[in-house]
PDB file of C-alpha atoms in Angstrom:
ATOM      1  CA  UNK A  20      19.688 -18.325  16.520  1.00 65.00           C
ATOM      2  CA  UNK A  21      17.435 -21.200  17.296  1.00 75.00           C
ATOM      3  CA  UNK A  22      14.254 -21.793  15.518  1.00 75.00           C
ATOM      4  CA  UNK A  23      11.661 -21.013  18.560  1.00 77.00           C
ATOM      5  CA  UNK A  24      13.885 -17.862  18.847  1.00 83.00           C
ATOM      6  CA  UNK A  25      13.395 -16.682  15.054  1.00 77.00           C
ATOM      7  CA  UNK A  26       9.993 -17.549  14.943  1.00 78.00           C
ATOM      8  CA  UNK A  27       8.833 -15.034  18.115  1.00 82.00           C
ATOM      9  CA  UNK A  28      11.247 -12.212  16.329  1.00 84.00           C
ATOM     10  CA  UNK A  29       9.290 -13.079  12.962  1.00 81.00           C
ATOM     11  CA  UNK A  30       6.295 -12.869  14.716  1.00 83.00           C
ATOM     12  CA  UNK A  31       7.021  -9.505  16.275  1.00 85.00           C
ATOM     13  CA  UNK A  32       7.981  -8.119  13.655  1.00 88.00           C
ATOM     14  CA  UNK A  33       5.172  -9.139  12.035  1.00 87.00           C
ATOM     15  CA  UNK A  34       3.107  -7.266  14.202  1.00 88.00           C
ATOM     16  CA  UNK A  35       4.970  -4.321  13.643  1.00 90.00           C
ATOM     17  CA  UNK A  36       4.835  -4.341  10.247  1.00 90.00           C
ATOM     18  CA  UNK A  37       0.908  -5.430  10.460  1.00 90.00           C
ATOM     19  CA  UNK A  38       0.072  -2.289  13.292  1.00 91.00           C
ATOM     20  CA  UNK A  39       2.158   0.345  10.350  1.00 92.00           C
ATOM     21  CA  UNK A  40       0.361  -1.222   7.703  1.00 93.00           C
ATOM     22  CA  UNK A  41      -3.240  -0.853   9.096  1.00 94.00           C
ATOM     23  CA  UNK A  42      -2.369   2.640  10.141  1.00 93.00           C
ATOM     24  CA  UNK A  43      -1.231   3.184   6.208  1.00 94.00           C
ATOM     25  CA  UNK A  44      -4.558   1.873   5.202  1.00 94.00           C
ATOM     26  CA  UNK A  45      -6.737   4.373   7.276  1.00 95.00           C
ATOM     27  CA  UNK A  46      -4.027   7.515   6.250  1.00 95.00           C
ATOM     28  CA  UNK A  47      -4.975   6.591   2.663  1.00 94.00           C
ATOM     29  CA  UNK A  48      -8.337   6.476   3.299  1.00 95.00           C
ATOM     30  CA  UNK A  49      -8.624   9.436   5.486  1.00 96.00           C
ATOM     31  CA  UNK A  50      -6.710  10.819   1.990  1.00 94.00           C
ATOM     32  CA  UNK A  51      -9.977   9.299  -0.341  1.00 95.00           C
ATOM     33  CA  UNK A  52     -12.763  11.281   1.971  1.00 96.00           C
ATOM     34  CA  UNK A  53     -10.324  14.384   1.731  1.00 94.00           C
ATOM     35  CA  UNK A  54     -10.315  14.059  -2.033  1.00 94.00           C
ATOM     36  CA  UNK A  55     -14.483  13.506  -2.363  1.00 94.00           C
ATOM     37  CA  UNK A  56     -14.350  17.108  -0.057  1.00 94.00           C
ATOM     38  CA  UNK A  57     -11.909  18.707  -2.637  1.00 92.00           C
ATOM     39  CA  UNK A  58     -14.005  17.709  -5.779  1.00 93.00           C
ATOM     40  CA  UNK A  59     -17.338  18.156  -4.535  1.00 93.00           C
ATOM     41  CA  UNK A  60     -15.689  22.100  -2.998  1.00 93.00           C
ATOM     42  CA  UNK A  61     -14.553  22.327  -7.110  1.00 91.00           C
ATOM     43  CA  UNK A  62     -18.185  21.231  -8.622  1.00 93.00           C
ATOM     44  CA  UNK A  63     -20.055  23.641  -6.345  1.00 93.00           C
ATOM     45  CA  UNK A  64     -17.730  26.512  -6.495  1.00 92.00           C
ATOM     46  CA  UNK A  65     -17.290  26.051 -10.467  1.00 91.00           C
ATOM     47  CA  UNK A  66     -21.645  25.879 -10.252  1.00 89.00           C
ATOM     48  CA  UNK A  67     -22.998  28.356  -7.907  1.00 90.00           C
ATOM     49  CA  UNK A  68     -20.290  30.909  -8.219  1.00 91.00           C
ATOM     50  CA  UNK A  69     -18.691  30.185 -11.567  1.00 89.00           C
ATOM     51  CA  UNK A  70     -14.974  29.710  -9.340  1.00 88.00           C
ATOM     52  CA  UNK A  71     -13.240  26.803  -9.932  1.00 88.00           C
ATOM     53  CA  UNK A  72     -10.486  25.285  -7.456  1.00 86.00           C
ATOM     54  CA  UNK A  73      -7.581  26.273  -8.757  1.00 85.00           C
ATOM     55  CA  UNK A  74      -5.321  23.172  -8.713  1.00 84.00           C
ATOM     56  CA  UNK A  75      -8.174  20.893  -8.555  1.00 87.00           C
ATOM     57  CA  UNK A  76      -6.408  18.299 -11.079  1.00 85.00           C
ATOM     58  CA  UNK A  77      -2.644  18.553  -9.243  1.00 86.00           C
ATOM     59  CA  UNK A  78      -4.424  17.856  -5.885  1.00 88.00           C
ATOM     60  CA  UNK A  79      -6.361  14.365  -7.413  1.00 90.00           C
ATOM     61  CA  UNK A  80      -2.910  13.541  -9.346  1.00 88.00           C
ATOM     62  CA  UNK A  81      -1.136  13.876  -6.151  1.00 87.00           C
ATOM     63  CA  UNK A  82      -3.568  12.113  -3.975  1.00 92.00           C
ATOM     64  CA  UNK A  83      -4.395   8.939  -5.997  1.00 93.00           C
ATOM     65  CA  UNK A  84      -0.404   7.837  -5.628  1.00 91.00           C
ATOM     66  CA  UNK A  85      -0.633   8.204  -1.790  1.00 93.00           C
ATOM     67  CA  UNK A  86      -3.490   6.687  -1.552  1.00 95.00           C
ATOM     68  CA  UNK A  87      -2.271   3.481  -3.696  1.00 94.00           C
ATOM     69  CA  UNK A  88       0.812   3.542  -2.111  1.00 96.00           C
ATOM     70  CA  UNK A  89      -0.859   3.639   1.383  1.00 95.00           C
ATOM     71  CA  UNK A  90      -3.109   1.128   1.071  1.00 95.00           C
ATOM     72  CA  UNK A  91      -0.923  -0.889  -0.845  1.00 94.00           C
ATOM     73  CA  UNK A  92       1.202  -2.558   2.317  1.00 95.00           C
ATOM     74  CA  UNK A  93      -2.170  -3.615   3.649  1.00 93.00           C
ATOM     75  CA  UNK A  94      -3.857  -5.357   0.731  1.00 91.00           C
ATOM     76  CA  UNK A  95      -0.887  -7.418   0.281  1.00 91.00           C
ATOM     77  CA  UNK A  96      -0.741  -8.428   3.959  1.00 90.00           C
ATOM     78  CA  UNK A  97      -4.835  -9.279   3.696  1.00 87.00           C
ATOM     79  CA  UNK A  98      -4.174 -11.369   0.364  1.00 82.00           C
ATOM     80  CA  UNK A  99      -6.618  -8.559  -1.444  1.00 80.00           C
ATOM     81  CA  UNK A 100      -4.475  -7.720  -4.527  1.00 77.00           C
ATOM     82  CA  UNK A 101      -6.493  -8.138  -7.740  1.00 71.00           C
ATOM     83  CA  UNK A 102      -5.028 -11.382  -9.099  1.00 70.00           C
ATOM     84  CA  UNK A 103      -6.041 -13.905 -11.151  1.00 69.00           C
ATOM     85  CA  UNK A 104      -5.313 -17.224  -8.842  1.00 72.00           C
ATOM     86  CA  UNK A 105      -7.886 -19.703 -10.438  1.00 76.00           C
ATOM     87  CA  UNK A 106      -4.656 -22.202 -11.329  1.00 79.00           C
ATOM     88  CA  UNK A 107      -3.787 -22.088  -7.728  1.00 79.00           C
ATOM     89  CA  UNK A 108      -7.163 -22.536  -6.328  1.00 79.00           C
ATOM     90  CA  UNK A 109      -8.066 -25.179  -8.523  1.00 81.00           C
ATOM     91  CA  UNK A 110      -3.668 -26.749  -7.778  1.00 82.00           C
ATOM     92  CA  UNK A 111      -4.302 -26.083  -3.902  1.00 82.00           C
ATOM     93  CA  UNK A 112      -6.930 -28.848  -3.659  1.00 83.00           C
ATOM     94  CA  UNK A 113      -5.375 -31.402  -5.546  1.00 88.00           C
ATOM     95  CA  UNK A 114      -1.803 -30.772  -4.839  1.00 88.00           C
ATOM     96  CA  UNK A 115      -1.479 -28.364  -1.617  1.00 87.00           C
ATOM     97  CA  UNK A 116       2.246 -29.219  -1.210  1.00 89.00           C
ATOM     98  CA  UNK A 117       2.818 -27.336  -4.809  1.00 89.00           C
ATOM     99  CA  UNK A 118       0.378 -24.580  -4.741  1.00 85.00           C
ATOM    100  CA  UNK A 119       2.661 -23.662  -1.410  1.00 88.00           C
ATOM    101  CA  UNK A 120       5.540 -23.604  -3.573  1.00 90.00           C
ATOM    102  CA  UNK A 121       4.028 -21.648  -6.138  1.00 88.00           C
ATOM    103  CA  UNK A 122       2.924 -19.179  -3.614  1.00 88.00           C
ATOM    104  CA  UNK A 123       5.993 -18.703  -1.907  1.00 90.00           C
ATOM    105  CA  UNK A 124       7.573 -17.909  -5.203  1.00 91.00           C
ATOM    106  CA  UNK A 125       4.983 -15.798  -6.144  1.00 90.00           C
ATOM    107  CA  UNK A 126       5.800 -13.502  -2.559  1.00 91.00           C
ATOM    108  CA  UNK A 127       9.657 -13.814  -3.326  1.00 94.00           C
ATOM    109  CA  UNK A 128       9.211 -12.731  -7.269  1.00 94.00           C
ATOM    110  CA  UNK A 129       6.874  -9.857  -5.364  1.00 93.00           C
ATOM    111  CA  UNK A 130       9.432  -9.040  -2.798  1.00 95.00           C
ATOM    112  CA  UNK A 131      12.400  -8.863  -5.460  1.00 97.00           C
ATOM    113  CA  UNK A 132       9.891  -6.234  -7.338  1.00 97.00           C
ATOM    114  CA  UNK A 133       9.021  -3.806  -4.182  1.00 96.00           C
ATOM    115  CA  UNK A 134      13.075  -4.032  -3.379  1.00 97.00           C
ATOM    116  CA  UNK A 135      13.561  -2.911  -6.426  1.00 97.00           C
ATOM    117  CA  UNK A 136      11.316  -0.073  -6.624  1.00 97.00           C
ATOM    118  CA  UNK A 137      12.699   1.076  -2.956  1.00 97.00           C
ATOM    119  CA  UNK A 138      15.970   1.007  -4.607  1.00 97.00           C
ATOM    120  CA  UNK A 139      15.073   3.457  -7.538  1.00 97.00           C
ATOM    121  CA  UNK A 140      12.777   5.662  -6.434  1.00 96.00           C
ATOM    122  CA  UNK A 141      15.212   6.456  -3.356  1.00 97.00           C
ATOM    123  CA  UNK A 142      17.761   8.621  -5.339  1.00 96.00           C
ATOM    124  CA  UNK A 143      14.715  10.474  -6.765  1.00 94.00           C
ATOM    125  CA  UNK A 144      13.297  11.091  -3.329  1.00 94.00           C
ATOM    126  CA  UNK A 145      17.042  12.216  -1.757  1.00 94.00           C
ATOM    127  CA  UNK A 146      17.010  14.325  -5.258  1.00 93.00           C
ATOM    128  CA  UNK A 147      13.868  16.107  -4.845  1.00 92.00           C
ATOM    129  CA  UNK A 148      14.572  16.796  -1.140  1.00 90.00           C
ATOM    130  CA  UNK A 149      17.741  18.797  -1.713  1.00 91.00           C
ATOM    131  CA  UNK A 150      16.208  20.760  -5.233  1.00 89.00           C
ATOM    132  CA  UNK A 151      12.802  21.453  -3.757  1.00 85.00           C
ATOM    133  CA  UNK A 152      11.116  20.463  -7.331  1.00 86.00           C
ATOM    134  CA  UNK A 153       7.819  20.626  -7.633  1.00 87.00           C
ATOM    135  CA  UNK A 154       4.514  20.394 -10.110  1.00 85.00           C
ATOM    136  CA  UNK A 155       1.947  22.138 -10.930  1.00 83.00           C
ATOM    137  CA  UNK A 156       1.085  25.487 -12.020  1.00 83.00           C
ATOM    138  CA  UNK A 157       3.642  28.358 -10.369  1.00 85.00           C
ATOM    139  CA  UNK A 158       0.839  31.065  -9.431  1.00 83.00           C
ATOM    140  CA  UNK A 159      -2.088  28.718  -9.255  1.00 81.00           C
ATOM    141  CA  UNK A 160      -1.272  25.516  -7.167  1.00 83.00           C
ATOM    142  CA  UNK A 161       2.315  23.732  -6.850  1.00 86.00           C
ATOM    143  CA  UNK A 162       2.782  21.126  -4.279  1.00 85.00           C
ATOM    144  CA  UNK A 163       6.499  19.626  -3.364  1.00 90.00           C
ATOM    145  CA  UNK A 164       7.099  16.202  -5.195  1.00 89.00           C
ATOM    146  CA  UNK A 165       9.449  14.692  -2.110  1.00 92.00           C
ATOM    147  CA  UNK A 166       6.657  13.668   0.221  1.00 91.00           C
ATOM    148  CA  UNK A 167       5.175  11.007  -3.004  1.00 92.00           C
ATOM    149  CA  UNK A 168       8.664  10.018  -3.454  1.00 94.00           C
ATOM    150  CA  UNK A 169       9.228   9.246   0.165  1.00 95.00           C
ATOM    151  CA  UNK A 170       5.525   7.673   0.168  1.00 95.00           C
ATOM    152  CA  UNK A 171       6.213   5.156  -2.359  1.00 96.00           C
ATOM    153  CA  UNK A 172       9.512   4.154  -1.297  1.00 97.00           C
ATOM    154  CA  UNK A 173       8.164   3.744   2.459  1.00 96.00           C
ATOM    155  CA  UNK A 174       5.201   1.908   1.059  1.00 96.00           C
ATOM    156  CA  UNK A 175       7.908  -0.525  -1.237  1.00 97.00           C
ATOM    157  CA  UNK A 176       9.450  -1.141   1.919  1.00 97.00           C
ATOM    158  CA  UNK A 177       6.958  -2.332   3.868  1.00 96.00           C
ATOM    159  CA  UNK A 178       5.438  -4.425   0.840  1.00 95.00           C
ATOM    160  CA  UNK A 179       8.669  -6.432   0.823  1.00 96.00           C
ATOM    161  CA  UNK A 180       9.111  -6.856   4.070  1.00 95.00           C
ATOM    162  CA  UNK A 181       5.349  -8.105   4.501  1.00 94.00           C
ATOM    163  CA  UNK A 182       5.852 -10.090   1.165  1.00 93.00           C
ATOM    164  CA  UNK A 183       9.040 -11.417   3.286  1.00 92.00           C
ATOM    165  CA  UNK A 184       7.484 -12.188   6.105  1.00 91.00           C
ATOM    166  CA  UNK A 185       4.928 -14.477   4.351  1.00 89.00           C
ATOM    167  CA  UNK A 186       7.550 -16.713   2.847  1.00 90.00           C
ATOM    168  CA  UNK A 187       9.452 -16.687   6.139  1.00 87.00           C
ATOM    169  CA  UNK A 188       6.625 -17.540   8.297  1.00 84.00           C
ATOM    170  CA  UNK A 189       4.946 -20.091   5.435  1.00 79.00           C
ATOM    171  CA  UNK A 190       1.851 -18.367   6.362  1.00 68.00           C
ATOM    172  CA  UNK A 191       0.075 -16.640   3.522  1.00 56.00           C
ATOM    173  CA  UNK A 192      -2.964 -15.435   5.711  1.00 53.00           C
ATOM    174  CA  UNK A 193      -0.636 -12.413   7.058  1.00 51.00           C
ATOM    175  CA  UNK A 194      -3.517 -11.917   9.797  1.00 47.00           C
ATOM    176  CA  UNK A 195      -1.309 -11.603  12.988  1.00 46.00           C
ATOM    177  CA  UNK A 196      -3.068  -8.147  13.729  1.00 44.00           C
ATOM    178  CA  UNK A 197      -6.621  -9.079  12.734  1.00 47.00           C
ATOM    179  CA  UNK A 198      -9.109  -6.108  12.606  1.00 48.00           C
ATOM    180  CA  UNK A 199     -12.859  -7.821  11.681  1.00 52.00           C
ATOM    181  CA  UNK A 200     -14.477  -6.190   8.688  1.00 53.00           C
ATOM    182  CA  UNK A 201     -18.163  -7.172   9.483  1.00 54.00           C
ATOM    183  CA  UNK A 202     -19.668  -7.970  13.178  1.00 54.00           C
ATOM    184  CA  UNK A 203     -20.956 -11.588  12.521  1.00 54.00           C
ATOM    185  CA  UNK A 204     -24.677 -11.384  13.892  1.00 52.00           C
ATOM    186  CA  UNK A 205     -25.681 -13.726  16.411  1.00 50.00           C
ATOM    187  CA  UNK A 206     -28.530 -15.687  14.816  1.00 52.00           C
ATOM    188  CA  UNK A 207     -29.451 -16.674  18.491  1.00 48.00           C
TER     189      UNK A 207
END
């Protein structure tokens, strides 16, 4: 495979992975505004007519690991993870050709780590598929546990393959698919 040829497949598959890991980002959010509707439903029916949501607590367990697993792919392809990279700011002026090293070993130490939570959580999900476990309260509120199993090893997935897809392209700006955050006004 010549290098013009891996470099378009890189590059579409970047996309790919970009386009799935936008539409993550807006599930999980879609996920936040459904759990502000759940809590504020609890507060007022717990209030004004002394009713709590039954299951209130399963349904914000369950939802805060999709929604960090669903944004997840996303901030790592946007360079948002919560990091302390002072050292490589402050290494990136003086030295640029070893603050790319340390990056790229940085996404491949990264990579290694969402393989290897694919790999483990995988026999829980195929486990939890066939026995139909569950949590919760039988009689109140139970919910399956497969589809956060199969949400976090989806989510690992895609992390490493972004992650792998940064050191293969020796871009760290992952911004292929860019979607602007804020208009820029027109001081015109």
């Amino acid at each position: 495979m010549t290098n013009g040829t891996f470099k378009t497949l890189a590059t579409g598959l970047s996309r790919l992975a970009s386009g799935i890991a936008i539409s993550a980002n807006a599930v999980g959010t879609i996920v936040v505004l459904l759990l502000v509707l759940v809590v504020n439903f609890d507060v007022i029916a717990r209030g004004v007519f002394n009713k709590p949501f039954l299951g209130a607590v399963e349904v914000v367990q369950f939802s805060m690991v999709l929604i960090v697993f669903l944004q997840l792919p996303d901030v790592i392809r946007v360079n948002r993870l919560t990091r302390s990279d002072g050292f490589l700011t402050v290494l990136g002026s003086r030295y640029p050709r070893t603050h790319n090293i340390i990056r790229q070993a940085i996404n491949a130490v990264s990579a290694v780590f969402m393989t290897l939570i694919a790999i483990a959580i995988w026999p829980e999900f195929t486990e939890m598929l066939e026995t139909r476990d569950y949590f919760g309260i039988p009689g109140v509120f139970t919910a399956p546990w497969w589809p956060i199993k199969l949400v976090i090893f989806l989510s690992a997935v895609l992390c490493a393959l972004v992650l792998l897809l940064k050191i293969a392209l020796r871009e760290d700006n992952f911004e292929l698919v860019h979607i602007p955050e804020h208009e820029e006004e027109d001081l015109s």
